[in-house]
XYZ file of C-alpha atoms in Angstrom:
486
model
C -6.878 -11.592 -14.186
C -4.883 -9.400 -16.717
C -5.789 -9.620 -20.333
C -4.344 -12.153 -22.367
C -4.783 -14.228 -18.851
C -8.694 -14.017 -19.437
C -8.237 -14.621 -23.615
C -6.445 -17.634 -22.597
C -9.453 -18.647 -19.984
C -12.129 -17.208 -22.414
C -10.232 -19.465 -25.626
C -10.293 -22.847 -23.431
C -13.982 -22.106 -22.458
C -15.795 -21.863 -26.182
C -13.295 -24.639 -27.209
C -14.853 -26.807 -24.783
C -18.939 -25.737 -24.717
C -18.119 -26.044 -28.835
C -16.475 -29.536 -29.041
C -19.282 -30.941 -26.444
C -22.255 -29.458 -28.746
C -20.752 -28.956 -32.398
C -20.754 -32.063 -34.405
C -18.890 -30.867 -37.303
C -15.459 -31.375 -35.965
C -13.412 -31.669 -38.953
C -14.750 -28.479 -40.392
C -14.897 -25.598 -37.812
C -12.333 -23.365 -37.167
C -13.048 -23.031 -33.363
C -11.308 -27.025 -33.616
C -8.464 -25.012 -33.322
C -8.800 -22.946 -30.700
C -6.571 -24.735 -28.372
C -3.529 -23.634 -30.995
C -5.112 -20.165 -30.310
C -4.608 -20.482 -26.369
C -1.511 -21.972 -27.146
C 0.043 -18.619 -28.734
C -1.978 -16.704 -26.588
C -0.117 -18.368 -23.941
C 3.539 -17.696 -25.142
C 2.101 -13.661 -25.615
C 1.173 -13.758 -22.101
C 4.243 -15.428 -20.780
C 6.297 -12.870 -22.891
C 4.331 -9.774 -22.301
C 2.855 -10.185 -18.779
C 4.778 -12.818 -17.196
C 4.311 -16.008 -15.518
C 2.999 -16.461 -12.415
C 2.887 -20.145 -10.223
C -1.094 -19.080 -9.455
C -1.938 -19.558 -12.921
C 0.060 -23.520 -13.183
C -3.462 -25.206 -13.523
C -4.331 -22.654 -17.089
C -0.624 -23.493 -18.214
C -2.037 -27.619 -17.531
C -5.189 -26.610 -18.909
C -3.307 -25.547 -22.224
C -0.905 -28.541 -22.764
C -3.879 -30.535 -22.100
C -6.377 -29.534 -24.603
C -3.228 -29.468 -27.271
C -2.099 -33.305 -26.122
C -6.281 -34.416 -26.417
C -6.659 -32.618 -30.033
C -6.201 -35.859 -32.277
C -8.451 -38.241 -30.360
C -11.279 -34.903 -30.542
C -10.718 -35.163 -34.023
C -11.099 -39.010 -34.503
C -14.021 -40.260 -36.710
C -15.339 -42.786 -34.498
C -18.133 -41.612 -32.251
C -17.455 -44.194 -29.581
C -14.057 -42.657 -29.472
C -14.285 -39.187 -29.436
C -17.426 -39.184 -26.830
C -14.930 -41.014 -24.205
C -12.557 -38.383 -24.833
C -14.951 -35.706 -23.816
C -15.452 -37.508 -20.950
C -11.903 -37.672 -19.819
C -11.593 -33.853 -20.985
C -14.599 -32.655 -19.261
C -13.431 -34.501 -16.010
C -10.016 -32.703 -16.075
C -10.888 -29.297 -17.288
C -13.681 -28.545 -14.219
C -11.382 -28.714 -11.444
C -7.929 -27.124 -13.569
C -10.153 -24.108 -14.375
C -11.667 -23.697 -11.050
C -8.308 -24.096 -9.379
C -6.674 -21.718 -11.846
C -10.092 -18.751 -11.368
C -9.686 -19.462 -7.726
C -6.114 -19.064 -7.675
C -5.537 -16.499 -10.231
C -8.836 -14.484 -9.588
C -9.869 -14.763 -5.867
C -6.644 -15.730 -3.833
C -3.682 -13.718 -5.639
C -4.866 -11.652 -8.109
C -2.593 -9.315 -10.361
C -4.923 -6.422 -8.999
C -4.777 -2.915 -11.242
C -4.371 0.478 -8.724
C -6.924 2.925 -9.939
C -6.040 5.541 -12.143
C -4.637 8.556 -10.698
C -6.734 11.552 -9.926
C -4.684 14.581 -10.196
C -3.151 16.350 -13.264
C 0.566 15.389 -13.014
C 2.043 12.313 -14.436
C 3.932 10.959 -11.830
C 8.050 9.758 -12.090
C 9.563 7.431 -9.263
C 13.356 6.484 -7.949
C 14.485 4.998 -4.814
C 17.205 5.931 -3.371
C 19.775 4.670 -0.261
C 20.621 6.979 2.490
C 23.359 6.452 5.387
C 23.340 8.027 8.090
C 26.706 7.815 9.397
C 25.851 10.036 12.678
C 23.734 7.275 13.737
C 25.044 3.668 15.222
C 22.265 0.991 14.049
C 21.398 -0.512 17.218
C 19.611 -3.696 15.277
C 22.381 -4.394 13.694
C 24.836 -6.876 14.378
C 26.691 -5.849 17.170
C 25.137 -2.551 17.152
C 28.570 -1.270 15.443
C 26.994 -0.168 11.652
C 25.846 3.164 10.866
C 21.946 2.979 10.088
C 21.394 2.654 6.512
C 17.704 3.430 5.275
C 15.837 3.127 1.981
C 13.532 5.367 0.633
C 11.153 5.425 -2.415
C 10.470 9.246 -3.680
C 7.400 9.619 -6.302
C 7.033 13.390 -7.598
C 4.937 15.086 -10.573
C 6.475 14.621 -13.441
C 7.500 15.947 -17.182
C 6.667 14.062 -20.069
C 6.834 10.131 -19.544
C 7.630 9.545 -22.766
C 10.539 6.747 -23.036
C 10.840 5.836 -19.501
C 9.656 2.566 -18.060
C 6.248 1.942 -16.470
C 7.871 1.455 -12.857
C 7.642 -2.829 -11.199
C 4.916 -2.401 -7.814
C 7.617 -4.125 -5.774
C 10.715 -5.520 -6.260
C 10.737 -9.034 -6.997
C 13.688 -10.204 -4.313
C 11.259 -8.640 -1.840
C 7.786 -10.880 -2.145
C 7.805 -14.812 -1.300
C 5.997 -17.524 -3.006
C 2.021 -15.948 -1.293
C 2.718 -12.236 -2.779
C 4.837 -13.724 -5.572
C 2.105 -11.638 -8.277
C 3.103 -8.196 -6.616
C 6.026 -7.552 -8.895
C 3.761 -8.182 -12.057
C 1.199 -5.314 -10.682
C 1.478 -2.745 -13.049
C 2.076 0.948 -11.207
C 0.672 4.462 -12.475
C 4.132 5.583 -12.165
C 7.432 5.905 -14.334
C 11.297 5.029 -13.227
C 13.105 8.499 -13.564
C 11.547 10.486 -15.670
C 12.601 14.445 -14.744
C 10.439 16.611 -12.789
C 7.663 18.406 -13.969
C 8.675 22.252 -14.198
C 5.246 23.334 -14.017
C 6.213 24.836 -10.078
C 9.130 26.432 -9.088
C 8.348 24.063 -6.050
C 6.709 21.506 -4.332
C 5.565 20.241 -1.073
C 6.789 17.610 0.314
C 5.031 14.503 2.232
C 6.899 11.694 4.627
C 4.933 8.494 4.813
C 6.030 5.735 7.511
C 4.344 2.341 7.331
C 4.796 -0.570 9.582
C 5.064 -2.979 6.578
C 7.553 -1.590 4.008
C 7.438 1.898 1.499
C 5.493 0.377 -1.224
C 2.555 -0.506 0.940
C 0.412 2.572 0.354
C 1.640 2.890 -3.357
C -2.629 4.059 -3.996
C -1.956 7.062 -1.972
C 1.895 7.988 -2.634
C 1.117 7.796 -6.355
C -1.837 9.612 -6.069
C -0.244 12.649 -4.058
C 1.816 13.338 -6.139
C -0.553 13.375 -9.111
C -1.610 16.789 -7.227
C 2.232 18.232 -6.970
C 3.272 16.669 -3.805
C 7.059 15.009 -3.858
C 5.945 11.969 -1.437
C 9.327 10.081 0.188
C 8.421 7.158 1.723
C 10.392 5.049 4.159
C 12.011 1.617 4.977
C 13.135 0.924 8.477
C 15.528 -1.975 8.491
C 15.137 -4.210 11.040
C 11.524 -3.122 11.667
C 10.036 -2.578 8.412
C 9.067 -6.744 6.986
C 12.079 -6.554 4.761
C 14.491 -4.106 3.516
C 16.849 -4.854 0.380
C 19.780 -3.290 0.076
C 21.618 -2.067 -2.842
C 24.216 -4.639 -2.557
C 21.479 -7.490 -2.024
C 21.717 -7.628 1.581
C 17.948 -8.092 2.677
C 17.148 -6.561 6.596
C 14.247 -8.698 7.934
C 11.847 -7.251 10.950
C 13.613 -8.532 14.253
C 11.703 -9.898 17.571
C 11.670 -6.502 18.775
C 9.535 -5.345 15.857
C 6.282 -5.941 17.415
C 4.283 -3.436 19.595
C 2.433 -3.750 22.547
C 1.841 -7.647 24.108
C -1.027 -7.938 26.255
C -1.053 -11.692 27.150
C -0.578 -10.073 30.974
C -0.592 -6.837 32.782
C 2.968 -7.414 33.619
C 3.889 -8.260 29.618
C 1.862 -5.298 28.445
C 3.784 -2.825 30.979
C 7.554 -4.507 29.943
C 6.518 -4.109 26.471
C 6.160 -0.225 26.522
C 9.889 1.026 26.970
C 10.753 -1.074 24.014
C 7.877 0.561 21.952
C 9.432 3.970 22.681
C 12.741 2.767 21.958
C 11.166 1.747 18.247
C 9.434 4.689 17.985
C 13.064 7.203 18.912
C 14.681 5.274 16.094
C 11.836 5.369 13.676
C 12.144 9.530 14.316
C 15.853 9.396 13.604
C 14.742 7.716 10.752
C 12.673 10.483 9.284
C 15.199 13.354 10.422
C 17.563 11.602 8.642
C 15.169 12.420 5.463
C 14.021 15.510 6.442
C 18.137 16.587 6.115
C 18.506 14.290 2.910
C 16.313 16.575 1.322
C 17.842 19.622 2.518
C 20.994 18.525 0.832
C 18.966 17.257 -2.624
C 17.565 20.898 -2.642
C 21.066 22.659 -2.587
C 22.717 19.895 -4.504
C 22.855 21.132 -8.540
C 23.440 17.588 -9.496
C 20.308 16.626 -8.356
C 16.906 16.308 -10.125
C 15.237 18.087 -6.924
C 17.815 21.058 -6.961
C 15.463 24.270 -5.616
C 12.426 22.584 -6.442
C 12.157 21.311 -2.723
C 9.874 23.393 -0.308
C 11.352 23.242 2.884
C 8.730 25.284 3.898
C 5.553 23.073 3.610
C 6.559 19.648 4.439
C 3.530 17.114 6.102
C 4.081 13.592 7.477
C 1.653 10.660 6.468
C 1.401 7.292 8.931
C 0.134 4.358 9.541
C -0.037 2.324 12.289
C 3.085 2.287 14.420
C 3.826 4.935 11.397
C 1.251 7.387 12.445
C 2.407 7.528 15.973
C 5.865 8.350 13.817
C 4.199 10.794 12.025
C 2.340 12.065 15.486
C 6.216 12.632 17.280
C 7.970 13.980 14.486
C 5.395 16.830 13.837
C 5.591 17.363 17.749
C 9.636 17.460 17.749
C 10.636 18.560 14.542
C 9.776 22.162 13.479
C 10.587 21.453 10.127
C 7.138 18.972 9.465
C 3.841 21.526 9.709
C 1.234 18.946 9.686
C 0.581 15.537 10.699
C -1.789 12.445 9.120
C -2.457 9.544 11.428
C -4.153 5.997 10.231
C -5.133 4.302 13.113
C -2.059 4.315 14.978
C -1.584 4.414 19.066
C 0.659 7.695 20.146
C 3.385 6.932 22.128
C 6.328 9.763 23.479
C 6.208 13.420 23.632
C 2.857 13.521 21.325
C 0.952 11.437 23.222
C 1.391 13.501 26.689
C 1.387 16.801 25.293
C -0.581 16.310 22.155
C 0.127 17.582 19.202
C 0.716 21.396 18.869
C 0.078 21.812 14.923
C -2.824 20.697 12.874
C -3.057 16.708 12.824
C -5.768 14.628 11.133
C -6.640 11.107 13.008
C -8.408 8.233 11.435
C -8.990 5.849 13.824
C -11.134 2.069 13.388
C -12.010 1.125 16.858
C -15.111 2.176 18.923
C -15.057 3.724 21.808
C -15.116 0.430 24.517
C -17.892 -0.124 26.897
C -17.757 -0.498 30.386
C -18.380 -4.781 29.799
C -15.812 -4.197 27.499
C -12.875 -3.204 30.136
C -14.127 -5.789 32.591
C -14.126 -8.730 30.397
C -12.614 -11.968 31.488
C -10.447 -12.748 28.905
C -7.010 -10.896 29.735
C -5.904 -10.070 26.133
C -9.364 -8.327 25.447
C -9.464 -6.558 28.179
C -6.188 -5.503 28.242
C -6.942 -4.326 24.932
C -10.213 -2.885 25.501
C -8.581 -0.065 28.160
C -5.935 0.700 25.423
C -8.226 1.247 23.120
C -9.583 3.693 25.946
C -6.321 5.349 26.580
C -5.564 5.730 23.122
C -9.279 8.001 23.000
C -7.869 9.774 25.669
C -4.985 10.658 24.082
C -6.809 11.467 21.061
C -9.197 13.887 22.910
C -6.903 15.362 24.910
C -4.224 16.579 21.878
C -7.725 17.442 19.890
C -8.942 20.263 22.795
C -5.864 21.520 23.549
C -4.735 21.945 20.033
C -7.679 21.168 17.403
C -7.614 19.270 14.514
C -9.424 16.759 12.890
C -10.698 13.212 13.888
C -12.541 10.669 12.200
C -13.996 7.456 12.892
C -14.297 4.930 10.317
C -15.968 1.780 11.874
C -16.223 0.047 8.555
C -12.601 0.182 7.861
C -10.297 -3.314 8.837
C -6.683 -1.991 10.358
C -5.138 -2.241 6.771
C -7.518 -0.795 4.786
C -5.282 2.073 5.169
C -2.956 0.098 2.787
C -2.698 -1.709 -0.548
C -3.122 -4.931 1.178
C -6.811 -5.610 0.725
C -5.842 -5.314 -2.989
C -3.479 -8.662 -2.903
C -6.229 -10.921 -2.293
C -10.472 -11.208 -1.991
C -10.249 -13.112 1.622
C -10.534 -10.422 4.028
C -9.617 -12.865 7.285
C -6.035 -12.834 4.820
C -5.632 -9.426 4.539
C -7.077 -7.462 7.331
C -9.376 -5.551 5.742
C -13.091 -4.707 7.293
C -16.552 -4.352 5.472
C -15.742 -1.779 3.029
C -14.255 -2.469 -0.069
C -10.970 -1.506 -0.368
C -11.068 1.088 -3.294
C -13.832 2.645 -1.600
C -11.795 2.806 1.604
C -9.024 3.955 -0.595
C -10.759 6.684 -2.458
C -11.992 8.230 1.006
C -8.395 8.171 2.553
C -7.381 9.829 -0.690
C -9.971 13.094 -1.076
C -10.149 13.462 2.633
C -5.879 13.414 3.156
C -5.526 15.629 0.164
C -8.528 18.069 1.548
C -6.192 18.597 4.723
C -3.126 18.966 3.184
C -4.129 21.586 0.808
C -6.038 23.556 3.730
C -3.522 23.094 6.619
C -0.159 22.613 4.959
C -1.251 24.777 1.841
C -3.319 27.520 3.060
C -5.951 27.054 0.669
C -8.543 28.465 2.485
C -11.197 27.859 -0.228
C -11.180 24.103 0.935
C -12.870 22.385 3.429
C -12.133 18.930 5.158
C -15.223 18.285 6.707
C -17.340 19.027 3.244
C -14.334 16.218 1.910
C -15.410 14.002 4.961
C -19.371 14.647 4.229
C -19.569 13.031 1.413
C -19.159 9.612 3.150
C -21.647 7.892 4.882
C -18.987 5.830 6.073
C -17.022 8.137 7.771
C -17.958 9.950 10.985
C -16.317 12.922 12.162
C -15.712 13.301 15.866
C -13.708 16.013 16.429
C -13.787 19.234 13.643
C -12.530 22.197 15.679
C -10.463 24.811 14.066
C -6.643 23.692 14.329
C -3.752 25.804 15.329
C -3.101 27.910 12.869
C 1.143 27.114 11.827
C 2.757 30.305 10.835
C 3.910 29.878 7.002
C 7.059 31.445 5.419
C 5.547 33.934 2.600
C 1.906 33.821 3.810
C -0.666 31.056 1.894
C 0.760 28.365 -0.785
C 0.582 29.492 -3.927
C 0.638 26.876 -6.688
């Protein structure tokens, strides 16, 4: 709960211990402490916003304001029956409300950011008119794509603390998201404390606010992080002029209710995945034009030269490809996702850093009864072949993280305390968070950055939750002027 929520709570909670123990009810000034909740309550709505979670505190409120009089009656006989009535409705309004509020849908707070830049945010919406959209109806639109861009920033000053996600975008179960307060700012200008920055891509199977811990945090440290909606595969994609792009039929991966399902399935996977890429190549030239255009706020601060590519999911085997296809991306992050294309035959030829949940499967486990478990059981075995087989032709860096749910990777675990809800395993998700955080930036300063001084596996030691597989020296990418020099 947020602050004045919990003054509100904490108000209703001594007014109702005080008026069941106190006797002197015409004298005490805590007889008015439902007027207190009741201002508290306009502050809140004002300041912090309403939310539907919190309808049984708003009842809560009017209640104990339509019950003062008869609390304040003379008569014993009356005043004890009130209690009664008040006692009978308050239990269940505030357990709905802490249960709703609290557990359920909380208005979660990110944790502060780690690195030494304030951080500025815009969004921005590119077309790609080289490109037919082939989700689109008829197939006959150019692709259109929308990108949020979060950079270090100069004083904050002035400038608005920036909305977690737009409110057209969440439903009536994430309808708190838009009340989450960021650690970022709507447009302030850049920081001028580099001449220029790195760059990171992040792809995401859900939409580009979904890892706002890690995008925000990056570029605390002096990364310019762009992260990416893909309409008609992303969950939902709003467009400037309000049209809203929902995920189609086609947006899901692999489907292993049969061998023959699973095997039909995999051409239209690729066919995702060579969009998603022309996606991100789309960016990667958007940025080339930001850094030669003098009306933007990225004019020559842009290196070209050291640009990464974060994913998750179906968005790491984006990030996998594009760092296999695309000179221009050096190094490659992957949460948890299956490769599929070039990358997943030939591995990846640059340094690449693989999380990955799953255990290797047993032999019981590819011979089990049930079709969709074993079907997934000897993917789960392909994908480790895939994994090993990029990791000792090329190097790199893989991790296991049995403790982690699939979405830990994400901000999800945040919007609610049920786990089965959110997808998120044993470990809590800021601890989760925080070890995707110093391990990422660890790689990215070493293998994008040059900073020799650093070490990812000292980053990756410090867990006990976090098992490194594979630590062999990656190739080493040539960089334009030698080592990055901040």
């Amino acid at each position: 709960m947020r602050v004045l929520e919990l003054l509100i709570f904490l108000a209703l909670v001594i007014y109702l211990l005080w008026i069941s123990f106190d006797s002197g009810l015409q004298s005490s000034l805590f007889s008015y402490l439902p007027f207190a909740a009741a201002a508290l309550t306009v502050a809140h709505l004002l300041l912090e916003g309403a939310r539907w979670q919190l309808a049984p505190l708003y009842c809560l409120v009017a209640f104990s304001l339509a019950t003062f009089p008869w609390l304040r009656s003379r008569s014993f006989q009356i005043r004890l029956s009130m209690l009664a009535i008040v006692w009978a409705g308050s239990i269940p309004l505030f357990a709905a409300a802490a249960v709703l509020a609290g557990t359920l849908w909380p208005v979660f707070p990110l944790a502060p950011v780690s690195g030494p830049y304030q951080v500025g945010v815009i969004n921005a919406h590119l077309i790609d008119r080289g490109r037919l959209d082939p989700y689109s109806p008829g197939g006959s639109a150019v692709r259109e794509l929308m990108v949020e861009v979060w950079y270090p920033a100069a004083s904050t000053s002035g400038f608005d603390r920036a909305r977690y996600r737009d409110g057209r975008q969440s439903g009536f179960k994430d309808s708190q998201l838009p009340l989450v307060k960021t650690r970022s700012f709507a447009g302030p200008p850049l920081s001028g404390d580099q001449l220029k920055y790195p760059i990171v891509i992040f792809s995401g199977p859900l939409n580009r606010f979904q890892n706002t811990y890690e995008t925000e945090d990056l570029a605390s440290h002096g990364f310019i992080v762009v992260s990416i909606d893909h309409p008609y595969d992303s969950d939902l994609v709003v467009l400037p002029d309000g049209r809203r792009l929902t995920a189609g039929k086609d947006s899901e991966l692999l489907v292993f209710t049969s061998e023959k399902a699973l095997a039909a399935s995999r051409p239209k996977v690729e066919r995702r995945l060579a969009i998603r890429v022309g996606d991100v190549k789309c960016v990667l030239d958007q940025l080339e034009k930001w850094n030669l255009n003098p009306e933007s706020r990225f004019y020559k601060h842009l290196d070209l030269a050291h640009i990464a590519m974060i994913g998750h999911s179906f968005g790491g085997a984006t990030a996998a490809e594009v760092c296999t296809t695309d000179a221009r991306v050096r190094v490659a992050v992957n949460f948890d996702g299956t490769m599929f294309g070039a990358s997943k035959w030939a591995g990846v030829p640059k340094p690449y850093l693989v999380f990955f949940t799953s255990e290797r499967p047993t032999n019981a486990d590819l011979e089990l009864g049930d079709t969709k478990s074993r079907l997934e059981a000897r993917e789960v075995k392909s994908d480790y072949a895939d994994i090993d087989r990029t990791m000792k032709r090329y190097g790199g860096y893989f991790i296991q993280v049995p403790q982690f749910g699939h979405m830990n990777f994400t901000d999800t675990p945040l919007y609610s305390q049920l786990k089965i809800w959110t997808g998120a395993g044993k470990i809590g998700a800021r601890r989760a968070h925080e070890i995707v955080n110093v391990v990422t930036l660890a790689f990215l300063r070493k293998e994008l950055l040059g900073q020799s001084n650093v070490s990812v596996e000292g980053a990756v030691h410090q867990y006990g939750e976090v098992h490194m597989v594979h630590e062999m020296p990656p190739v080493q990418v040539s960089r334009v002027g030698g080592p990055y020099v901040q």
